[in-house]
CSV table of C-alpha atoms in Angstrom, one decimal:
chain,number,residue,atom,x,y,z
A,1,MET,CA,-50.5,-79.5,76.6
A,2,PHE,CA,-48.3,-82.6,76.4
A,3,ALA,CA,-51.3,-84.7,75.8
A,4,TRP,CA,-52.2,-82.5,72.8
A,5,PHE,CA,-48.7,-83.0,71.3
A,6,LYS,CA,-49.0,-86.8,72.0
A,7,LYS,CA,-52.4,-87.0,70.5
A,8,TYR,CA,-51.5,-85.4,67.2
A,9,ASN,CA,-47.9,-86.8,67.1
A,10,ILE,CA,-46.5,-83.3,66.5
A,11,LEU,CA,-43.1,-84.0,67.9
A,12,ASN,CA,-42.5,-86.9,65.6
A,13,LYS,CA,-43.5,-84.9,62.6
A,14,LEU,CA,-41.1,-82.1,63.5
A,15,LEU,CA,-38.3,-84.6,64.0
A,16,ALA,CA,-39.1,-86.1,60.6
A,17,LEU,CA,-39.0,-82.7,58.8
A,18,ALA,CA,-35.7,-81.8,60.4
A,19,ALA,CA,-34.3,-85.2,59.3
A,20,ALA,CA,-35.5,-84.7,55.7
A,21,ILE,CA,-33.8,-81.3,55.5
A,22,LEU,CA,-30.6,-82.6,56.9
A,23,PHE,CA,-30.7,-85.6,54.5
A,24,TRP,CA,-31.2,-83.2,51.5
A,25,PHE,CA,-28.2,-81.1,52.5
A,26,VAL,CA,-26.1,-84.2,52.9
A,27,VAL,CA,-27.1,-85.6,49.6
A,28,MET,CA,-26.6,-82.3,47.7
A,29,SER,CA,-23.2,-81.7,49.3
A,30,ILE,CA,-22.1,-85.2,48.3
A,31,ILE,CA,-23.7,-85.6,44.8
A,32,ASN,CA,-23.6,-81.7,43.7
A,33,PRO,CA,-24.9,-82.3,40.1
A,34,ASP,CA,-23.9,-80.1,37.1
A,35,ILE,CA,-26.6,-77.6,36.1
A,36,GLU,CA,-27.0,-74.8,33.4
A,37,ILE,CA,-27.8,-71.2,34.2
A,38,SER,CA,-28.3,-68.2,31.9
A,39,PHE,CA,-27.2,-64.7,32.5
A,40,SER,CA,-28.9,-61.9,30.4
A,41,ASP,CA,-27.3,-58.7,29.1
A,42,VAL,CA,-23.7,-59.4,30.2
A,43,LYS,CA,-21.6,-56.4,29.2
A,44,VAL,CA,-19.0,-56.9,26.5
A,45,THR,CA,-15.5,-55.5,27.3
A,46,ILE,CA,-13.6,-54.4,24.2
A,47,ASN,CA,-9.9,-55.0,24.4
A,48,GLY,CA,-7.0,-54.2,22.0
A,49,ILE,CA,-8.3,-50.8,20.8
A,50,THR,CA,-4.9,-49.1,21.3
A,51,GLU,CA,-3.0,-52.1,19.7
A,52,LEU,CA,-5.4,-52.0,16.7
A,53,TYR,CA,-4.6,-48.3,16.0
A,54,ASP,CA,-0.9,-48.7,16.6
A,55,ARG,CA,-0.7,-51.7,14.2
A,56,MET,CA,-3.3,-50.7,11.5
A,57,GLU,CA,-4.3,-47.1,12.3
A,58,TYR,CA,-7.9,-48.4,12.5
A,59,SER,CA,-10.5,-47.0,14.9
A,60,ILE,CA,-13.8,-48.6,16.0
A,61,LEU,CA,-16.8,-47.0,14.5
A,62,SER,CA,-19.6,-49.2,15.8
A,63,ASP,CA,-21.2,-49.0,19.2
A,64,THR,CA,-18.9,-50.4,21.8
A,65,ASP,CA,-21.7,-50.6,24.5
A,66,MET,CA,-22.7,-54.1,23.7
A,67,THR,CA,-24.3,-56.9,25.9
A,68,MET,CA,-24.9,-60.6,25.3
A,69,ASP,CA,-26.7,-63.5,27.0
A,70,VAL,CA,-24.3,-66.1,28.4
A,71,LYS,CA,-25.2,-69.6,29.3
A,72,LEU,CA,-22.9,-71.4,31.7
A,73,ARG,CA,-22.6,-75.0,33.0
A,74,GLY,CA,-21.0,-76.2,36.2
A,75,LYS,CA,-21.4,-77.6,39.6
A,76,ARG,CA,-24.7,-76.5,41.1
A,77,ASN,CA,-23.2,-75.1,44.3
A,78,VAL,CA,-20.7,-73.1,42.2
A,79,VAL,CA,-23.0,-71.9,39.4
A,80,LEU,CA,-25.7,-70.8,41.8
A,81,GLY,CA,-23.2,-68.7,43.6
A,82,LEU,CA,-22.2,-66.6,40.5
A,83,LYS,CA,-23.3,-63.1,39.9
A,84,LYS,CA,-23.5,-61.3,36.5
A,85,SER,CA,-20.6,-59.1,37.6
A,86,ASP,CA,-18.4,-62.2,38.1
A,87,ILE,CA,-18.6,-63.0,34.3
A,88,GLU,CA,-16.0,-61.2,32.1
A,89,LEU,CA,-17.1,-61.3,28.4
A,90,ILE,CA,-14.2,-60.1,26.2
A,91,CYS,CA,-14.0,-59.0,22.6
A,92,ASP,CA,-10.4,-58.7,21.5
A,93,VAL,CA,-10.1,-56.4,18.4
A,94,SER,CA,-6.3,-56.2,18.4
A,95,GLN,CA,-5.9,-58.7,15.5
A,96,ILE,CA,-8.4,-57.2,13.1
A,97,SER,CA,-6.7,-57.0,9.7
A,98,GLY,CA,-9.3,-55.3,7.4
A,99,ASP,CA,-11.6,-52.3,7.6
A,100,GLY,CA,-15.3,-52.5,7.5
A,101,GLU,CA,-17.4,-55.0,9.4
A,102,ASN,CA,-15.6,-57.7,11.4
A,103,ARG,CA,-17.2,-60.6,13.4
A,104,ILE,CA,-15.2,-61.6,16.5
A,105,MET,CA,-15.7,-64.6,18.8
A,106,CYS,CA,-15.8,-63.4,22.3
A,107,SER,CA,-14.1,-65.2,25.2
A,108,VAL,CA,-15.6,-65.7,28.7
A,109,ASN,CA,-13.8,-65.6,32.0
A,110,THR,CA,-15.3,-66.9,35.2
A,111,PRO,CA,-14.0,-67.3,38.8
A,112,ASP,CA,-14.0,-71.1,38.4
A,113,GLY,CA,-12.1,-72.8,35.6
A,114,ASP,CA,-14.4,-75.8,35.7
A,115,ILE,CA,-17.3,-73.7,34.4
A,116,THR,CA,-18.0,-74.2,30.7
A,117,VAL,CA,-19.7,-71.9,28.3
A,118,VAL,CA,-22.6,-73.6,26.7
A,119,ASN,CA,-23.4,-71.1,24.0
A,120,ARG,CA,-19.8,-70.1,23.1
A,121,THR,CA,-20.4,-70.2,19.3
A,122,GLU,CA,-23.2,-67.7,19.7
A,123,LEU,CA,-21.0,-65.1,21.4
A,124,ILE,CA,-20.0,-63.2,18.3
A,125,ALA,CA,-19.5,-59.4,18.3
A,126,THR,CA,-19.9,-57.4,15.1
A,127,VAL,CA,-17.3,-54.5,15.1
A,128,LEU,CA,-17.1,-51.9,12.4
A,129,VAL,CA,-13.6,-50.3,11.9
A,130,ASP,CA,-12.0,-47.9,9.5
A,131,LYS,CA,-8.6,-46.4,8.9
A,132,ILE,CA,-7.8,-43.1,10.7
A,133,ILE,CA,-6.6,-40.2,8.5
A,134,GLU,CA,-6.1,-36.5,8.8
A,135,LYS,CA,-7.8,-34.1,6.5
A,136,GLU,CA,-7.0,-30.3,6.1
A,137,LEU,CA,-10.0,-28.2,5.4
A,138,ASN,CA,-10.4,-24.5,4.3
A,139,ILE,CA,-12.2,-22.3,6.8
A,140,PHE,CA,-14.8,-19.9,5.5
A,141,ALA,CA,-16.3,-17.0,7.4
A,142,GLU,CA,-20.1,-16.4,7.4
A,143,THR,CA,-22.4,-14.0,9.1
A,144,GLU,CA,-25.9,-14.2,10.4
A,145,GLY,CA,-28.3,-11.5,11.5
A,146,THR,CA,-28.4,-7.9,10.4
A,147,LEU,CA,-26.6,-4.7,11.1
A,148,GLU,CA,-28.0,-1.2,11.4
A,149,GLU,CA,-28.9,0.5,8.1
A,150,ASN,CA,-25.7,2.5,7.8
A,151,LEU,CA,-23.3,-0.3,8.8
A,152,ARG,CA,-21.7,-3.0,6.8
A,153,THR,CA,-19.2,-5.7,7.4
A,154,GLY,CA,-15.7,-5.5,5.9
A,155,THR,CA,-13.5,-8.5,5.0
A,156,ILE,CA,-13.4,-10.9,7.9
A,157,GLU,CA,-9.8,-11.9,8.9
A,158,LEU,CA,-9.2,-15.3,10.5
A,159,SER,CA,-6.3,-16.2,12.7
A,160,GLN,CA,-5.9,-19.4,10.6
A,161,GLN,CA,-7.2,-20.3,7.2
A,162,THR,CA,-7.3,-24.1,7.5
A,163,VAL,CA,-8.1,-26.6,10.2
A,164,THR,CA,-7.2,-30.3,10.5
A,165,VAL,CA,-9.7,-33.0,11.4
A,166,ARG,CA,-8.6,-36.4,12.4
A,167,GLY,CA,-10.8,-39.5,12.1
A,168,PRO,CA,-12.0,-42.5,10.1
A,169,THR,CA,-11.9,-42.3,6.3
A,170,VAL,CA,-15.6,-43.0,5.9
A,171,GLU,CA,-16.7,-40.1,8.2
A,172,LEU,CA,-14.2,-37.6,6.7
A,173,SER,CA,-14.9,-38.4,3.1
A,174,GLY,CA,-18.1,-36.4,2.9
A,175,ILE,CA,-16.8,-33.3,4.7
A,176,SER,CA,-15.9,-30.5,2.2
A,177,HIS,CA,-14.9,-27.5,4.3
A,178,ALA,CA,-15.2,-25.7,7.6
A,179,VAL,CA,-17.1,-22.5,8.5
A,180,VAL,CA,-17.2,-20.0,11.4
A,181,THR,CA,-20.5,-18.1,11.8
A,182,LEU,CA,-20.4,-14.6,13.3
A,183,PRO,CA,-23.6,-13.1,14.6
A,184,LEU,CA,-24.4,-9.5,13.6
A,185,ASP,CA,-27.5,-8.6,15.6
A,186,GLY,CA,-26.6,-5.7,18.0
A,187,VAL,CA,-23.0,-5.4,16.7
A,188,THR,CA,-21.9,-1.8,16.2
A,189,GLU,CA,-18.1,-1.8,16.5
A,190,SER,CA,-15.3,-3.8,15.0
A,191,ALA,CA,-14.2,-6.6,17.3
A,192,THR,CA,-12.1,-9.9,17.5
A,193,VAL,CA,-14.2,-12.8,18.6
A,194,GLU,CA,-13.5,-16.5,19.3
A,195,ALA,CA,-15.7,-18.4,17.0
A,196,PRO,CA,-16.4,-22.2,17.1
A,197,ILE,CA,-15.5,-24.1,13.9
A,198,GLN,CA,-18.2,-26.2,12.2
A,199,LEU,CA,-17.8,-28.7,9.5
A,200,VAL,CA,-19.9,-28.8,6.4
A,201,ASN,CA,-20.6,-31.6,3.9
A,202,ASP,CA,-20.9,-31.4,0.1
A,203,ALA,CA,-24.6,-30.6,0.4
A,204,GLY,CA,-23.9,-27.6,2.6
A,205,GLU,CA,-25.2,-29.3,5.8
A,206,THR,CA,-23.5,-29.1,9.1
A,207,VAL,CA,-21.7,-32.3,10.1
A,208,GLU,CA,-21.6,-33.5,13.7
A,209,LEU,CA,-18.5,-35.7,14.3
A,210,THR,CA,-19.1,-39.1,15.8
A,211,TYR,CA,-15.8,-40.8,15.6
A,212,SER,CA,-13.5,-37.9,14.6
A,213,GLN,CA,-12.1,-34.8,16.2
A,214,LEU,CA,-11.1,-31.3,15.2
A,215,LEU,CA,-7.5,-30.6,16.2
A,216,THR,CA,-8.5,-27.0,16.6
A,217,LYS,CA,-12.0,-26.3,17.8
A,218,THR,CA,-12.1,-22.4,17.6
A,219,VAL,CA,-10.6,-19.6,15.6
A,220,ASP,CA,-10.1,-15.9,16.3
A,221,ALA,CA,-12.1,-13.9,13.8
A,222,TYR,CA,-11.7,-10.1,13.3
A,223,LEU,CA,-15.1,-8.7,12.3
A,224,PRO,CA,-14.6,-5.2,10.9
A,225,ILE,CA,-17.7,-3.0,11.1
A,226,GLN,CA,-17.7,-0.3,8.4
A,227,LEU,CA,-19.7,2.9,8.4
A,228,ILE,CA,-21.4,4.2,5.3
A,229,LYS,CA,-21.5,8.0,5.2
A,230,GLU,CA,-22.4,10.7,2.7
A,231,LEU,CA,-19.8,13.5,2.6
A,232,PRO,CA,-19.8,16.9,0.8
A,233,LEU,CA,-16.9,17.8,-1.5
A,234,ARG,CA,-15.1,21.1,-1.1
A,235,ILE,CA,-12.5,23.0,-3.0
A,236,THR,CA,-10.2,25.7,-1.7
A,237,LEU,CA,-10.0,28.8,-3.9
A,238,ASN,CA,-6.7,30.7,-3.7
A,239,SER,CA,-7.2,34.5,-4.3
A,240,GLY,CA,-5.2,36.0,-7.2
A,241,GLY,CA,-5.5,38.3,-10.1
A,242,GLY,CA,-7.8,40.6,-8.3
A,243,LEU,CA,-10.3,37.8,-7.6
A,244,THR,CA,-11.2,36.3,-4.3
A,245,ASP,CA,-13.6,33.5,-3.5
A,246,GLN,CA,-16.3,36.2,-3.1
A,247,GLU,CA,-16.1,37.1,-6.8
A,248,VAL,CA,-16.4,33.6,-8.1
A,249,GLU,CA,-18.7,30.7,-7.9
A,250,ALA,CA,-17.5,27.1,-7.7
A,251,VAL,CA,-19.7,24.2,-8.7
A,252,ILE,CA,-18.6,20.6,-7.9
A,253,THR,CA,-20.1,17.6,-9.7
A,254,PRO,CA,-20.9,15.5,-7.9
A,255,SER,CA,-21.3,17.7,-4.8
A,256,ARG,CA,-21.4,14.7,-2.4
A,257,ILE,CA,-20.1,11.2,-2.5
A,258,THR,CA,-20.8,8.2,-0.3
A,259,VAL,CA,-17.8,6.5,1.4
A,260,ILE,CA,-17.4,3.4,3.4
A,261,GLY,CA,-14.6,2.5,5.8
A,262,GLU,CA,-13.8,1.5,9.4
A,263,ARG,CA,-16.2,3.2,11.7
A,264,SER,CA,-13.4,4.9,13.6
A,265,ALA,CA,-11.9,6.3,10.4
A,266,VAL,CA,-15.2,7.6,8.8
A,267,GLU,CA,-17.1,8.8,11.8
A,268,GLU,CA,-15.0,11.9,12.3
A,269,ILE,CA,-14.8,13.0,8.7
A,270,GLU,CA,-17.0,16.0,7.9
A,271,TYR,CA,-16.1,16.6,4.2
A,272,LEU,CA,-13.6,15.7,1.6
A,273,SER,CA,-11.2,18.3,0.1
A,274,LEU,CA,-10.4,18.3,-3.6
A,275,GLY,CA,-7.4,20.5,-3.1
A,276,MET,CA,-6.9,24.1,-4.3
A,277,ILE,CA,-7.5,26.2,-7.4
A,278,ASP,CA,-5.5,29.3,-8.0
A,279,LEU,CA,-7.8,32.1,-9.2
A,280,GLU,CA,-5.0,34.0,-10.9
A,281,GLY,CA,-5.2,33.7,-14.7
A,282,ILE,CA,-8.6,31.9,-14.8
A,283,GLY,CA,-10.2,34.5,-17.1
A,284,ASP,CA,-13.9,34.4,-16.7
A,285,GLY,CA,-13.8,30.8,-15.5
A,286,ILE,CA,-12.3,27.3,-15.6
A,287,THR,CA,-13.4,23.7,-15.6
A,288,THR,CA,-11.1,21.0,-14.3
A,289,GLU,CA,-11.1,17.5,-12.9
A,290,LYS,CA,-9.9,16.9,-9.4
A,291,ASP,CA,-8.9,13.5,-8.0
A,292,LEU,CA,-10.6,12.2,-4.9
A,293,VAL,CA,-8.1,11.8,-2.2
A,294,LEU,CA,-9.5,9.5,0.5
A,295,PRO,CA,-8.1,8.8,3.9
A,296,SER,CA,-6.4,5.5,4.6
A,297,GLY,CA,-9.0,2.7,5.2
A,298,VAL,CA,-11.8,4.7,3.4
A,299,SER,CA,-13.1,4.0,-0.1
A,300,CYS,CA,-15.8,5.4,-2.3
A,301,LEU,CA,-18.9,3.3,-2.5
A,302,SER,CA,-19.0,3.8,-6.2
A,303,ASP,CA,-16.2,3.5,-8.8
A,304,ARG,CA,-15.8,7.3,-9.0
A,305,VAL,CA,-12.2,8.5,-8.7
A,306,SER,CA,-12.6,12.2,-9.5
A,307,ALA,CA,-14.9,15.2,-9.5
A,308,THR,CA,-15.5,18.0,-11.9
A,309,VAL,CA,-15.0,21.5,-10.6
A,310,MET,CA,-16.3,24.5,-12.6
A,311,VAL,CA,-15.3,27.9,-11.4
A,312,THR,CA,-17.0,30.9,-13.0
A,313,VAL,CA,-16.5,34.6,-12.3
A,314,LYS,CA,-19.7,36.3,-10.8
A,315,ASP,CA,-21.3,39.3,-12.4
A,316,ILE,CA,-19.8,38.8,-15.8
A,317,VAL,CA,-20.0,41.7,-18.2
A,318,VAL,CA,-18.4,42.7,-21.5
A,319,LYS,CA,-16.6,46.0,-21.8
A,320,PRO,CA,-14.9,47.6,-24.8
A,321,TYR,CA,-11.5,49.1,-24.6
A,322,VAL,CA,-9.6,51.1,-27.2
A,323,LEU,CA,-5.9,50.4,-27.3
A,324,THR,CA,-3.7,53.2,-28.7
A,325,ASP,CA,-0.3,51.6,-28.1
A,326,ILE,CA,0.3,48.9,-30.7
A,327,GLN,CA,3.9,47.7,-30.5
A,328,MET,CA,5.9,46.5,-33.5
A,329,ILE,CA,8.2,43.7,-32.2
A,330,GLY,CA,11.1,42.3,-34.2
A,331,THR,CA,12.2,43.1,-37.7
A,332,ASN,CA,11.6,41.8,-41.3
A,333,ASP,CA,14.7,41.5,-43.5
A,334,GLU,CA,13.0,42.4,-46.8
A,335,TYR,CA,10.1,44.7,-45.9
A,336,ASP,CA,9.3,47.7,-43.8
A,337,VAL,CA,6.0,47.6,-42.0
A,338,GLU,CA,4.1,50.8,-41.0
A,339,LEU,CA,0.9,51.0,-39.0
A,340,VAL,CA,-2.1,52.4,-40.8
A,341,ASP,CA,-4.6,51.8,-38.0
A,342,GLU,CA,-3.1,53.5,-34.9
A,343,THR,CA,-5.7,52.0,-32.6
A,344,ILE,CA,-7.5,48.8,-32.0
A,345,SER,CA,-10.8,48.1,-30.2
A,346,VAL,CA,-11.1,45.0,-28.1
A,347,ARG,CA,-13.9,43.6,-26.0
A,348,VAL,CA,-13.2,42.1,-22.6
A,349,ARG,CA,-15.3,39.8,-20.5
A,350,GLY,CA,-15.0,39.5,-16.8
A,351,ASN,CA,-16.2,40.5,-13.4
A,352,ALA,CA,-17.9,43.9,-13.5
A,353,THR,CA,-16.1,45.2,-10.4
A,354,LEU,CA,-12.8,44.1,-11.8
A,355,LEU,CA,-13.3,45.5,-15.2
A,356,GLU,CA,-13.9,49.0,-13.7
A,357,THR,CA,-10.4,48.9,-12.4
A,358,ILE,CA,-8.7,47.9,-15.6
A,359,THR,CA,-7.0,50.5,-17.8
A,360,GLU,CA,-5.1,50.4,-21.1
A,361,SER,CA,-1.9,50.0,-19.2
A,362,ASP,CA,-3.1,46.5,-18.2
A,363,PHE,CA,-3.0,45.4,-21.9
A,364,THR,CA,-0.2,44.7,-24.3
A,365,ALA,CA,-1.0,44.8,-28.1
A,366,ALA,CA,1.8,43.6,-30.3
A,367,ILE,CA,2.6,42.7,-33.9
A,368,TYR,CA,5.4,40.2,-34.3
A,369,LEU,CA,7.1,41.1,-37.5
A,370,GLN,CA,9.0,37.8,-37.9
A,371,GLU,CA,5.6,36.0,-38.0
A,372,LEU,CA,4.1,38.1,-40.8
A,373,GLU,CA,3.7,36.3,-44.1
A,374,ILE,CA,4.7,39.0,-46.6
A,375,ASP,CA,5.2,38.3,-50.3
A,376,SER,CA,4.5,41.8,-51.8
A,377,GLU,CA,4.2,45.5,-51.1
A,378,GLY,CA,0.9,47.1,-50.2
A,379,MET,CA,-1.7,47.1,-47.6
A,380,MET,CA,-2.4,44.0,-45.5
A,381,PHE,CA,-4.0,42.9,-42.2
A,382,ALA,CA,-1.5,42.1,-39.5
A,383,PRO,CA,-2.6,39.9,-36.6
A,384,VAL,CA,-2.3,41.6,-33.2
A,385,THR,CA,-1.6,39.6,-30.1
A,386,ILE,CA,-3.4,40.9,-27.0
A,387,THR,CA,-2.2,39.9,-23.6
A,388,PHE,CA,-2.9,41.0,-20.0
A,389,LYS,CA,-0.8,41.6,-17.0
A,390,PRO,CA,-0.6,38.4,-14.8
A,391,ALA,CA,-2.8,39.9,-12.1
A,392,VAL,CA,-5.7,40.6,-14.5
A,393,ASN,CA,-8.3,37.8,-14.5
A,394,VAL,CA,-10.3,38.7,-17.6
A,395,ALA,CA,-10.8,37.2,-21.1
A,396,LEU,CA,-11.1,38.5,-24.6
A,397,VAL,CA,-14.5,38.1,-26.3
A,398,GLU,CA,-12.9,37.5,-29.7
A,399,ASP,CA,-10.0,35.2,-30.2
A,400,GLU,CA,-8.4,37.0,-33.1
A,401,TYR,CA,-7.6,40.7,-33.7
A,402,SER,CA,-5.9,42.5,-36.5
A,403,VAL,CA,-5.0,46.0,-37.9
A,404,THR,CA,-4.1,47.4,-41.3
A,405,VAL,CA,-0.4,47.9,-42.1
A,406,ASN,CA,1.4,49.2,-45.1
A,407,VAL,CA,4.2,47.1,-46.4
A,408,THR,CA,7.1,48.5,-48.6
A,409,ARG,CA,10.2,46.7,-49.8
A,410,LYS,CA,13.4,47.9,-48.2
A,411,ARG,CA,15.8,49.9,-50.5
A,412,LEU,CA,19.3,48.8,-50.8
A,413,GLU,CA,21.8,51.5,-50.0
């Protein structure tokens, strides 16, 4: 074995290698030359953001996640011991004085002050800044989706009408208003919901904020769900003058109307009342307008505010009557008036059953002497006023009646 080592001079060779290595370390530790080394993608640290806002109310708009390549020069044993994390690349924005694009020379900090930055002039960061403002925007409510056929939305009420957004001028300049969108699919009852606020630009497009923020992100929105319902109209007939609701017929035009209102208010309504009509004194019928009185929170879907009610007496017939008691009421200072016709025939229209119960005592036939226009003696027609007792709901067929009277001038005594 020893002979083999001696034959090939292995021991001398190993001693020579060890001596060379030792000599290299000795030389390097004594001479230690300067060398250059590059570090790729060193992260840039942005300093002075708070100071920039406090002094100028500017905010950084550009991407702050920047990296640069840094080339350093220094003693070999120092430089080779550096790691990328040992290098601090700083961009100080605190002294920026104008908005828009700013180019800033970055500074480099290393653990060893003797290390120099070879490419210092190349370490320039481009930073975009803008002035921070606050803008107040109107909030509008919108809906999406559909309700059931007989449901509609009422006026949406928001807990606030405006919202403030805070951010750089360039980003806020294109925002015109804010909206909240309320879904309708599957909604059947009124409810208050918390709705997120979205911003919209002049083109009607939704804006996603990059550098700005909403000071209020949601708003409470009351979404009223209204029910559309068709309701019949009804009238109450108050008996009188011998007539009940069985002897008359009431026709209402329109007979039904469509209303809309809060579901809770409309759902329980079965009909709308037009009030009351007193049957006493209606003759053979009456036509009148009745106002629509709607419950609170309910409105007519059309512009109608009233309905026409026509009440007619059923089984209308015409029956003649002969009146034998014609009264002379009042006096005439110049003439005496004497009846020539002792009776008068009248025709009465009304309910057949009611007319069977009427007698002459239900009539009053009168000539009012003060109203006669007399200018000479002789025969003349005198108008007769026919009236009925209040409880008699009938009507005269003819509007005017008269009888013959004899007129003589009064003699002075």
